[in-house]
Coordinates of N, CA, C and O in Angstrom, one line a residue:
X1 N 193.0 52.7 -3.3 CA 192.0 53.4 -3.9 C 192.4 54.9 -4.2 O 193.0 55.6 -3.4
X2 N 192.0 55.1 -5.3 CA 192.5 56.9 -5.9 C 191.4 57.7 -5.0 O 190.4 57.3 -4.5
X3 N 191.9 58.9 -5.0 CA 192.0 60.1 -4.2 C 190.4 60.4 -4.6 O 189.4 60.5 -3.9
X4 N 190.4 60.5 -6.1 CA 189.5 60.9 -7.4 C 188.0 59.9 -7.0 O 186.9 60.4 -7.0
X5 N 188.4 58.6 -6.8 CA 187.3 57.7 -7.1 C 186.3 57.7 -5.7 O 186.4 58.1 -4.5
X6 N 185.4 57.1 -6.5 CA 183.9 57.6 -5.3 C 184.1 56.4 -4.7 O 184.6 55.3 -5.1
X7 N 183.7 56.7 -3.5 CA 184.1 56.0 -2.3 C 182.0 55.3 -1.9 O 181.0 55.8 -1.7
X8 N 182.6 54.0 -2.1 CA 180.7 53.3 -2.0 C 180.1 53.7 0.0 O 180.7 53.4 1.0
X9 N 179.0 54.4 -0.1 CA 178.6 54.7 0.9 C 178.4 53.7 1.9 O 178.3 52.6 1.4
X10 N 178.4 53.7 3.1 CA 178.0 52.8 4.0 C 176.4 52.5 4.1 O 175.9 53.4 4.7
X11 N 175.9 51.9 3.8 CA 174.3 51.7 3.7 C 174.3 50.6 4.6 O 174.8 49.5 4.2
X12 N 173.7 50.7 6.0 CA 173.6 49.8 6.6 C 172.0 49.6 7.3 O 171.6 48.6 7.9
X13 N 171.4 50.7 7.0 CA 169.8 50.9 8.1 C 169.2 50.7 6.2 O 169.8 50.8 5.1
X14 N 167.8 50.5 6.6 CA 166.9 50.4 5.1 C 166.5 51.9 4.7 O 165.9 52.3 3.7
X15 N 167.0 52.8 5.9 CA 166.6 54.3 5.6 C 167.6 55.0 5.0 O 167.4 56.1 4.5
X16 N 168.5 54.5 5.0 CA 169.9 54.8 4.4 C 170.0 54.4 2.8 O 170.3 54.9 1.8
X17 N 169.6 53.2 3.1 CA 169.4 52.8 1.3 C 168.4 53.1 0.5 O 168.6 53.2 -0.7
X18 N 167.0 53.3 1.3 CA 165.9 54.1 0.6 C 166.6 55.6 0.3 O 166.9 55.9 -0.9
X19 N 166.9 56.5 1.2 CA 167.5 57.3 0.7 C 168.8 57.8 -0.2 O 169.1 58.8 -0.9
X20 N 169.4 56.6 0.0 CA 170.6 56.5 -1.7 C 170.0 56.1 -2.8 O 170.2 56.6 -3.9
X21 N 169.2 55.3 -2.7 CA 168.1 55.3 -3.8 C 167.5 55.9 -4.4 O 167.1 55.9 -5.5
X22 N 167.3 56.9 -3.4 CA 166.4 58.0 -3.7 C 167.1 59.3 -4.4 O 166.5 60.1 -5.1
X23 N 168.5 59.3 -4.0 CA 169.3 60.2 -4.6 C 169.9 59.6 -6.0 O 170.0 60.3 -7.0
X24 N 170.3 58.5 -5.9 CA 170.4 58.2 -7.2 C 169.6 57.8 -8.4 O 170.1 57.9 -9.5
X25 N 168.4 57.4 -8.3 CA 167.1 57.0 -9.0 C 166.7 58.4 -9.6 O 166.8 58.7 -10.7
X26 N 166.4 59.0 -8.7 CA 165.9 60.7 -8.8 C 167.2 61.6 -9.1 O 166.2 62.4 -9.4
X27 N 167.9 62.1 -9.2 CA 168.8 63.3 -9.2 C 168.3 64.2 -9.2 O 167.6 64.5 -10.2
X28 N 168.6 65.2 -8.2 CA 167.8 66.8 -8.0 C 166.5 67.0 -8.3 O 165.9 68.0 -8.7
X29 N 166.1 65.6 -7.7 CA 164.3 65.7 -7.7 C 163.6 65.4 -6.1 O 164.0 64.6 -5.3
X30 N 162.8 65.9 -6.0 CA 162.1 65.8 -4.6 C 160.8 64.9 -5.0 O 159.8 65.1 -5.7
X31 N 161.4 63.8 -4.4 CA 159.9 62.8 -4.8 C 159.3 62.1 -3.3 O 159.9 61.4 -2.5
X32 N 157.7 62.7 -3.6 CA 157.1 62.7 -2.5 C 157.0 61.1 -2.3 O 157.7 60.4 -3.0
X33 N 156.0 60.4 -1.4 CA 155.7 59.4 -0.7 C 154.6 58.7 -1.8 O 154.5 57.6 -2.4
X34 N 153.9 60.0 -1.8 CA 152.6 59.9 -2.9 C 152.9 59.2 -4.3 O 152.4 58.2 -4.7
X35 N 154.1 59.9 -5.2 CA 154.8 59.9 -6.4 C 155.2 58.2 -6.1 O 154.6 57.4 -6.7
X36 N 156.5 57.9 -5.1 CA 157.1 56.7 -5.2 C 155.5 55.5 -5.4 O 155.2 54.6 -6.2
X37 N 154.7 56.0 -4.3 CA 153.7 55.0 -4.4 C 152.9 54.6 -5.6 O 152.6 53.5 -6.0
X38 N 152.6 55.8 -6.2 CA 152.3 55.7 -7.2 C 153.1 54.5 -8.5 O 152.7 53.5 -9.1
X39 N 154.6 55.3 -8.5 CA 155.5 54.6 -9.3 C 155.3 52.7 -9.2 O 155.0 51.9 -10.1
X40 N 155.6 52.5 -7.8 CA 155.4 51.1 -7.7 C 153.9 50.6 -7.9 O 153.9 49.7 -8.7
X41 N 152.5 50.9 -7.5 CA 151.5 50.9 -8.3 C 151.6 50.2 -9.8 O 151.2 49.1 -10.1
X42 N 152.1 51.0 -10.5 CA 152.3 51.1 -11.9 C 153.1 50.1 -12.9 O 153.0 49.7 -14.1
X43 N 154.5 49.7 -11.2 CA 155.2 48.3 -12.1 C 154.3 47.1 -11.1 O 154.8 46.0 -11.0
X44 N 153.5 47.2 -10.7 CA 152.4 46.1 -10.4 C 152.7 45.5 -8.9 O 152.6 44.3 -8.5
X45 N 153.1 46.4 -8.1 CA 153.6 46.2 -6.6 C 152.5 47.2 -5.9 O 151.7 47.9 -6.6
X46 N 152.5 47.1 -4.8 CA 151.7 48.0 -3.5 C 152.7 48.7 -2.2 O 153.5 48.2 -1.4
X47 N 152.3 49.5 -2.4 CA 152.7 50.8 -1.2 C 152.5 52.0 -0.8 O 153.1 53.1 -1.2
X48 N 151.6 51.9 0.2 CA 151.3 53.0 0.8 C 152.4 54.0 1.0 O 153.6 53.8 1.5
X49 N 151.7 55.7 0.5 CA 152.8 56.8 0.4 C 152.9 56.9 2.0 O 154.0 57.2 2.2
X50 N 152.3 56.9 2.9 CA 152.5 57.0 4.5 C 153.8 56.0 4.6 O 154.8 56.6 4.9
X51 N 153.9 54.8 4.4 CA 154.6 53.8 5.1 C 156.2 53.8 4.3 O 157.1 53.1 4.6
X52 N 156.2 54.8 3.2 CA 157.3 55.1 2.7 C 158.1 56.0 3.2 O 159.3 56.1 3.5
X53 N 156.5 57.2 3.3 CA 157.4 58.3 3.9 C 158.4 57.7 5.8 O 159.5 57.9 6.1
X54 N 157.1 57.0 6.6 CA 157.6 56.1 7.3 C 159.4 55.5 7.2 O 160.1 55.7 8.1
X55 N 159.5 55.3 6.7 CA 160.6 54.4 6.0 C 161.6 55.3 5.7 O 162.7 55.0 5.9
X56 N 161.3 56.8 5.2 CA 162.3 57.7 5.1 C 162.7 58.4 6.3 O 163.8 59.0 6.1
X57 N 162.1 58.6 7.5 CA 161.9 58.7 8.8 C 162.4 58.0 9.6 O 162.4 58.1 10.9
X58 N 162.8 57.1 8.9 CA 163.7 56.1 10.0 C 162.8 55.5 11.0 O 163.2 54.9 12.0
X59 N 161.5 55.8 10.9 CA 160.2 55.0 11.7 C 160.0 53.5 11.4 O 159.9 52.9 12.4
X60 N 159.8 52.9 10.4 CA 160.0 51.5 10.0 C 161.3 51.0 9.5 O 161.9 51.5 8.6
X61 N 161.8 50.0 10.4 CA 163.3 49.3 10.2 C 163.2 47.7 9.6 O 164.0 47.1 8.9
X62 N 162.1 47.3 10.1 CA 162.3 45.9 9.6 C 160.8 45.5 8.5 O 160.2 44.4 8.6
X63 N 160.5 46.3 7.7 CA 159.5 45.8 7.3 C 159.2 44.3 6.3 O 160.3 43.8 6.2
X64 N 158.4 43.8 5.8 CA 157.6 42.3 5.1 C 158.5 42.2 3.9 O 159.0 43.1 3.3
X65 N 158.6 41.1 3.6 CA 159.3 41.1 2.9 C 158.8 41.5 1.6 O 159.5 41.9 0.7
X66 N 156.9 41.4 1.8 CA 156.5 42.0 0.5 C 156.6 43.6 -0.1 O 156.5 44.0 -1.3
X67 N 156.8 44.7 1.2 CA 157.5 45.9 0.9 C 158.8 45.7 0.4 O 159.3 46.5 -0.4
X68 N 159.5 44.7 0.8 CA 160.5 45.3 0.6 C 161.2 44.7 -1.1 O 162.3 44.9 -1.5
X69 N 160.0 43.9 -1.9 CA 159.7 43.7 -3.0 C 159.5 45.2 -3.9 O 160.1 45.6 -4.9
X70 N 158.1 46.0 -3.2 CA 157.7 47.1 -3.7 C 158.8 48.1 -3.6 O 159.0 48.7 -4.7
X71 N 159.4 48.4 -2.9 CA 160.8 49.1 -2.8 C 161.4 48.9 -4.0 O 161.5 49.9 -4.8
X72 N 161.9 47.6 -4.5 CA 162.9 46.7 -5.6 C 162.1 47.2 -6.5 O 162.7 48.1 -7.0
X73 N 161.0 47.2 -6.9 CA 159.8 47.7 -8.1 C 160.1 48.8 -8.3 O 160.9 49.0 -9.2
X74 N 159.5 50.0 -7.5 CA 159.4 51.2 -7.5 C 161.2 51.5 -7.7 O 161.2 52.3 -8.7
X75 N 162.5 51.2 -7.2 CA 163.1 51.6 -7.6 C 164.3 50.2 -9.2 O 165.4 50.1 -9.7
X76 N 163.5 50.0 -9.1 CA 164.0 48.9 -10.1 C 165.4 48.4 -9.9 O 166.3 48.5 -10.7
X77 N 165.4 47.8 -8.7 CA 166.6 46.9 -8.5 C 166.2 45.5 -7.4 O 165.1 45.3 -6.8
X78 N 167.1 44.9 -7.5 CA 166.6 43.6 -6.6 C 166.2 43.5 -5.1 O 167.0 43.1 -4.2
X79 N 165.1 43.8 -4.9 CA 164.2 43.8 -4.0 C 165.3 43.3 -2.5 O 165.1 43.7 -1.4
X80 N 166.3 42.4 -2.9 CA 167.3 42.1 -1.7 C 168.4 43.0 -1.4 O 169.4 42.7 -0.7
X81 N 168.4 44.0 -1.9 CA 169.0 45.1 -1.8 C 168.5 45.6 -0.4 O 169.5 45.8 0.3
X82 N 167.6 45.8 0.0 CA 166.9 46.4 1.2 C 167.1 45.3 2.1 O 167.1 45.8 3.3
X83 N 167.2 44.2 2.1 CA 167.6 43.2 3.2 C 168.7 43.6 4.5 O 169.8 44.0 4.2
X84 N 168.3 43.6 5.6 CA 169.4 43.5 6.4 C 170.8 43.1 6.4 O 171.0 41.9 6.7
X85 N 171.6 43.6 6.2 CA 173.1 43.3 5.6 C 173.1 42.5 4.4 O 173.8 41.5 4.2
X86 N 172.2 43.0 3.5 CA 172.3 42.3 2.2 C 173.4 42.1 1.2 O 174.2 43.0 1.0
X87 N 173.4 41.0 0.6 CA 174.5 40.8 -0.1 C 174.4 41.5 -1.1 O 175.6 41.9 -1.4
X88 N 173.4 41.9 -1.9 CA 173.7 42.3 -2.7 C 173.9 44.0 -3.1 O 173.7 44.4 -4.2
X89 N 174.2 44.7 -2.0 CA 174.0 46.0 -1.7 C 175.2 46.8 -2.4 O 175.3 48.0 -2.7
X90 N 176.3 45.7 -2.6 CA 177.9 46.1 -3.0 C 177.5 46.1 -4.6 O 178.1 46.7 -5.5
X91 N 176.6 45.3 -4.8 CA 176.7 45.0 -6.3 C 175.7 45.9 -6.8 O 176.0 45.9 -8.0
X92 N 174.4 46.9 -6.4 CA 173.8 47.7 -6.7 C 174.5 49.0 -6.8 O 174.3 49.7 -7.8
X93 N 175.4 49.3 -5.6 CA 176.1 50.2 -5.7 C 177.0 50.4 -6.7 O 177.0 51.5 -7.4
X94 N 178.0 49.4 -7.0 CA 179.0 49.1 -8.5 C 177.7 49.5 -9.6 O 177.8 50.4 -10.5
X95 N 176.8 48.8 -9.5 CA 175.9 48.8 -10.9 C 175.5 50.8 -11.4 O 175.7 51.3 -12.5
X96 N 175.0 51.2 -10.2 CA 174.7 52.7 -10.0 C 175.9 53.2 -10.3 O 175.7 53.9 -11.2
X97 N 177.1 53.2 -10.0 CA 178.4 53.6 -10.0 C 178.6 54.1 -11.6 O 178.9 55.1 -12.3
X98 N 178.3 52.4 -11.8 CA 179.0 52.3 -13.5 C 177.9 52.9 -14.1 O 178.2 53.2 -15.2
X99 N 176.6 53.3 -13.8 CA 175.4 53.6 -14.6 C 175.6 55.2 -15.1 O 175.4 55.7 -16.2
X100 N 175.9 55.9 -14.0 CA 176.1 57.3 -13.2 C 177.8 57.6 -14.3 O 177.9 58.7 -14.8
X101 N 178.5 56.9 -14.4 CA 179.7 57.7 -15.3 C 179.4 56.5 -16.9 O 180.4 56.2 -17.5
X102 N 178.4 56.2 -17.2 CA 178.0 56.4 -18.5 C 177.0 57.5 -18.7 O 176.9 58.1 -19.8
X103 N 176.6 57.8 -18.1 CA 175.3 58.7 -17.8 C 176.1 60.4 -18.1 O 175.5 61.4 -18.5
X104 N 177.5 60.2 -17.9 CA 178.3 61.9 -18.3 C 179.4 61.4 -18.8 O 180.5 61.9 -18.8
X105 N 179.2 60.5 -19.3 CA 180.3 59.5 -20.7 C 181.4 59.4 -20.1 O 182.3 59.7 -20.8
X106 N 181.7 59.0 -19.1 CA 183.7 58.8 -18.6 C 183.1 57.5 -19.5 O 184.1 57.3 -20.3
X107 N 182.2 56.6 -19.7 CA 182.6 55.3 -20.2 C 181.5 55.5 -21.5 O 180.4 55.9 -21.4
X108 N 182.0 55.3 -22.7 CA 181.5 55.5 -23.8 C 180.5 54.1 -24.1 O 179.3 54.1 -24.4
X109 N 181.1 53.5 -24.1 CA 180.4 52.1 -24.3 C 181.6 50.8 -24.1 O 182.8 50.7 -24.0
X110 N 180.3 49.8 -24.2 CA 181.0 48.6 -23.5 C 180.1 47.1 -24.1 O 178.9 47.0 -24.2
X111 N 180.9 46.2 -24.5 CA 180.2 45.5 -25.2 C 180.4 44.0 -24.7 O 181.5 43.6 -24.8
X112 N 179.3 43.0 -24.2 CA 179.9 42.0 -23.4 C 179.3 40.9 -24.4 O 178.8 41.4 -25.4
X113 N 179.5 39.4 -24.2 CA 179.5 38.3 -24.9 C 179.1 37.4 -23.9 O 179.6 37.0 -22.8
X114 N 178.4 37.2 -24.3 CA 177.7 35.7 -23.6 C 177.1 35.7 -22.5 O 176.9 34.8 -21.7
X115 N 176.5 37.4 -22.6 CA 175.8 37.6 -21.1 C 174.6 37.1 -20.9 O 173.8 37.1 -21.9
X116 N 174.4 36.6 -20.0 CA 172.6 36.1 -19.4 C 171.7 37.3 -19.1 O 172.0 38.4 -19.3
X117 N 170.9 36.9 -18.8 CA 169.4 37.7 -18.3 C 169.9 38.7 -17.4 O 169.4 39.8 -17.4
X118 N 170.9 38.5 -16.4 CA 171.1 39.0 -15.2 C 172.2 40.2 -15.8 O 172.2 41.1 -15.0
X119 N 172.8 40.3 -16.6 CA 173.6 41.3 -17.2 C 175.0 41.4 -17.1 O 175.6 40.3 -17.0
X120 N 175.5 42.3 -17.1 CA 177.6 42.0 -16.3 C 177.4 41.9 -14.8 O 176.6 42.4 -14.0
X121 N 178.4 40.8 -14.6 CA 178.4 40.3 -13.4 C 179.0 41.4 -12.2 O 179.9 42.1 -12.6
X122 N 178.4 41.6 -10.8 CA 179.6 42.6 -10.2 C 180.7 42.9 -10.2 O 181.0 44.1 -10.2
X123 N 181.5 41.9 -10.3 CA 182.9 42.1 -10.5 C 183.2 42.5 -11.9 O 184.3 43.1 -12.2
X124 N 182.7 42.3 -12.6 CA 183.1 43.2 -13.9 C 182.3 44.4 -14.2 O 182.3 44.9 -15.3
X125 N 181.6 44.9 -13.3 CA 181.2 46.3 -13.6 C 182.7 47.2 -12.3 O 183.3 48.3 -12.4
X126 N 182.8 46.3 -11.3 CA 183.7 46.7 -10.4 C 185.4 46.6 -10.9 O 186.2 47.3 -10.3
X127 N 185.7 45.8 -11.9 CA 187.2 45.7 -12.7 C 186.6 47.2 -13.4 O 186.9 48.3 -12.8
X128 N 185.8 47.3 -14.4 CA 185.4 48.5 -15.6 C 185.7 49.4 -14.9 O 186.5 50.1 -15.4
X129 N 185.1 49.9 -13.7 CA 185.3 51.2 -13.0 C 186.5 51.2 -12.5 O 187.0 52.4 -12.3
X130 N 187.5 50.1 -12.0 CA 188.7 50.3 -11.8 C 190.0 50.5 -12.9 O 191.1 50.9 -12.8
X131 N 189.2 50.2 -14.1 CA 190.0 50.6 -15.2 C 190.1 52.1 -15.6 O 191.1 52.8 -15.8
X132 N 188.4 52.5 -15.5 CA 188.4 53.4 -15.6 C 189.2 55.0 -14.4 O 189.5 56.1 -14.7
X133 N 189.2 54.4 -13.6 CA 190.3 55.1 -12.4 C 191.6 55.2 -13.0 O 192.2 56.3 -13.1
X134 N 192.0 54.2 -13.2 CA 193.3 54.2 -13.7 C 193.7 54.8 -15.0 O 194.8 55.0 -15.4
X135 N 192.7 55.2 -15.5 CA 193.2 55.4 -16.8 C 192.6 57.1 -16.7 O 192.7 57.7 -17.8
X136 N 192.1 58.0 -15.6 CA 191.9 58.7 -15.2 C 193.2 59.4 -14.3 O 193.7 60.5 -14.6
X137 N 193.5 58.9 -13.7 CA 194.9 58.7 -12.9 C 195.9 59.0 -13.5 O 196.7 59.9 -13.2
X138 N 196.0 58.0 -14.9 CA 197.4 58.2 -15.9 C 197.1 59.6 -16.6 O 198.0 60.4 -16.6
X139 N 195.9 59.7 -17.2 CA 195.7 61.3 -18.0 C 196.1 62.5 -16.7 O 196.6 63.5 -17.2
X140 N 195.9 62.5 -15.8 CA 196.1 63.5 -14.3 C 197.4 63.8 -14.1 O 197.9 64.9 -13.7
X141 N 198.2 62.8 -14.5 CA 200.0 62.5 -14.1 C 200.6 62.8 -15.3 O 201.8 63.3 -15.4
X142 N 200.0 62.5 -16.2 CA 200.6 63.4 -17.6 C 200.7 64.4 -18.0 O 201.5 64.9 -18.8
X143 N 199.3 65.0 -17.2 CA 199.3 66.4 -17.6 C 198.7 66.4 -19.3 O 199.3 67.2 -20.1
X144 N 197.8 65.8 -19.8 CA 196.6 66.1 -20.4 C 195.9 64.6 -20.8 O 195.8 63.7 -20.0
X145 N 195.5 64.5 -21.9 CA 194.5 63.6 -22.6 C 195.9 62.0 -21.8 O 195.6 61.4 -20.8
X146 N 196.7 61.8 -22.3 CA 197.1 60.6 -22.4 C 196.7 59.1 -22.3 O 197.5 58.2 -21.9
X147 N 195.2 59.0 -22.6 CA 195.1 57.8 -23.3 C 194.0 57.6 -23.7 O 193.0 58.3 -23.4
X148 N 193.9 56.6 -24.2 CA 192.7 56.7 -25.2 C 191.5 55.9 -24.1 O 191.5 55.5 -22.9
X149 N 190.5 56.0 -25.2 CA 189.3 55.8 -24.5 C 189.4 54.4 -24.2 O 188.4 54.0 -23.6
X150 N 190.0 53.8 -24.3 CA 190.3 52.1 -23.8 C 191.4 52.0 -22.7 O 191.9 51.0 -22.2
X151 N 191.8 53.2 -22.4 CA 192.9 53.1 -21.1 C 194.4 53.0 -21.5 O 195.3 53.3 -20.8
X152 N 194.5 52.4 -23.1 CA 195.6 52.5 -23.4 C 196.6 53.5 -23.3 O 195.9 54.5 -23.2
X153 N 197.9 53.7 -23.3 CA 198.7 55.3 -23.7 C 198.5 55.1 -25.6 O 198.4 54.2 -26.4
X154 N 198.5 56.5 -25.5 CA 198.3 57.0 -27.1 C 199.9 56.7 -27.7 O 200.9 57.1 -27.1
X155 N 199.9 56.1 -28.6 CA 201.3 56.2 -29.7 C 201.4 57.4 -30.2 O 202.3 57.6 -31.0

């Protein structure tokens, strides 16, 4: 792994992942208990701002599976993200990853074929960002631009 490249957090407690969520959903915003609740409200889920704030407090560890739907709502990702050693925690993070360096353009765009409902699969948001390392890598070792926006070396 490069020196350069972001290293995926350990998210192992649901207080840890509400609050990476919370850092990444929000960026340099303070969003109360009240606000989240509201949010999930709105995409048609239920949650009390106490039992969130709870939840950020590291006071609730195992809650229903129906919070832990309103969580997935309110932060718009797959509600199994919040699961106890969930599987799919590696693949939210790649997704955020790759979302966060389109978001300040390291990746311009990207164009897939024959995708389903479900979108690029983990492993190809997780190859993309490894290309993109590398091709971040080679421009560093050259000592300026050296390659183009597809990772190639420039002719």
């Amino acid at each position: 792994m490069n020196s350069g490249e972001e290293r995926a957090p350990e998210l192992r407690t649901l207080q840890q992942k509400v609050e990476y969520m919370v850092e990444k959903t929000f960026p340099g915003q303070k969003i109360s208990g009240r606000v989240f609740a509201d949010l999930v409200k709105e995409r048609g889920g239920s949650l009390s701002h106490s039992y969130f704030s709870n939840i950020l407090a590291g006071k609730v560890t195992q809650p229903s599976e129906d919070i832990l739907k309103a969580l997935g709502l309110g932060f718009g990702v797959d509600w199994r993200f919040f699961k106890e050693e969930s599987e799919v925690v590696d693949d939210v993070v790649a997704g955020l990853q790759f979302l966060a360096k389109r978001r300040t353009g390291e990746i311009s765009g990207l164009a897939g074929r024959g995708l389903d409902e479900d979108g690029l699969p983990p492993e190809l948001l997780q190859f993309a960002l490894s290309l993109l390392e590398d091709a971040r890598g080679r421009r560093s070792t050259a000592g300026g631009d050296g390659a183009t926006a597809h990772g190639e070396p420039e002719k």
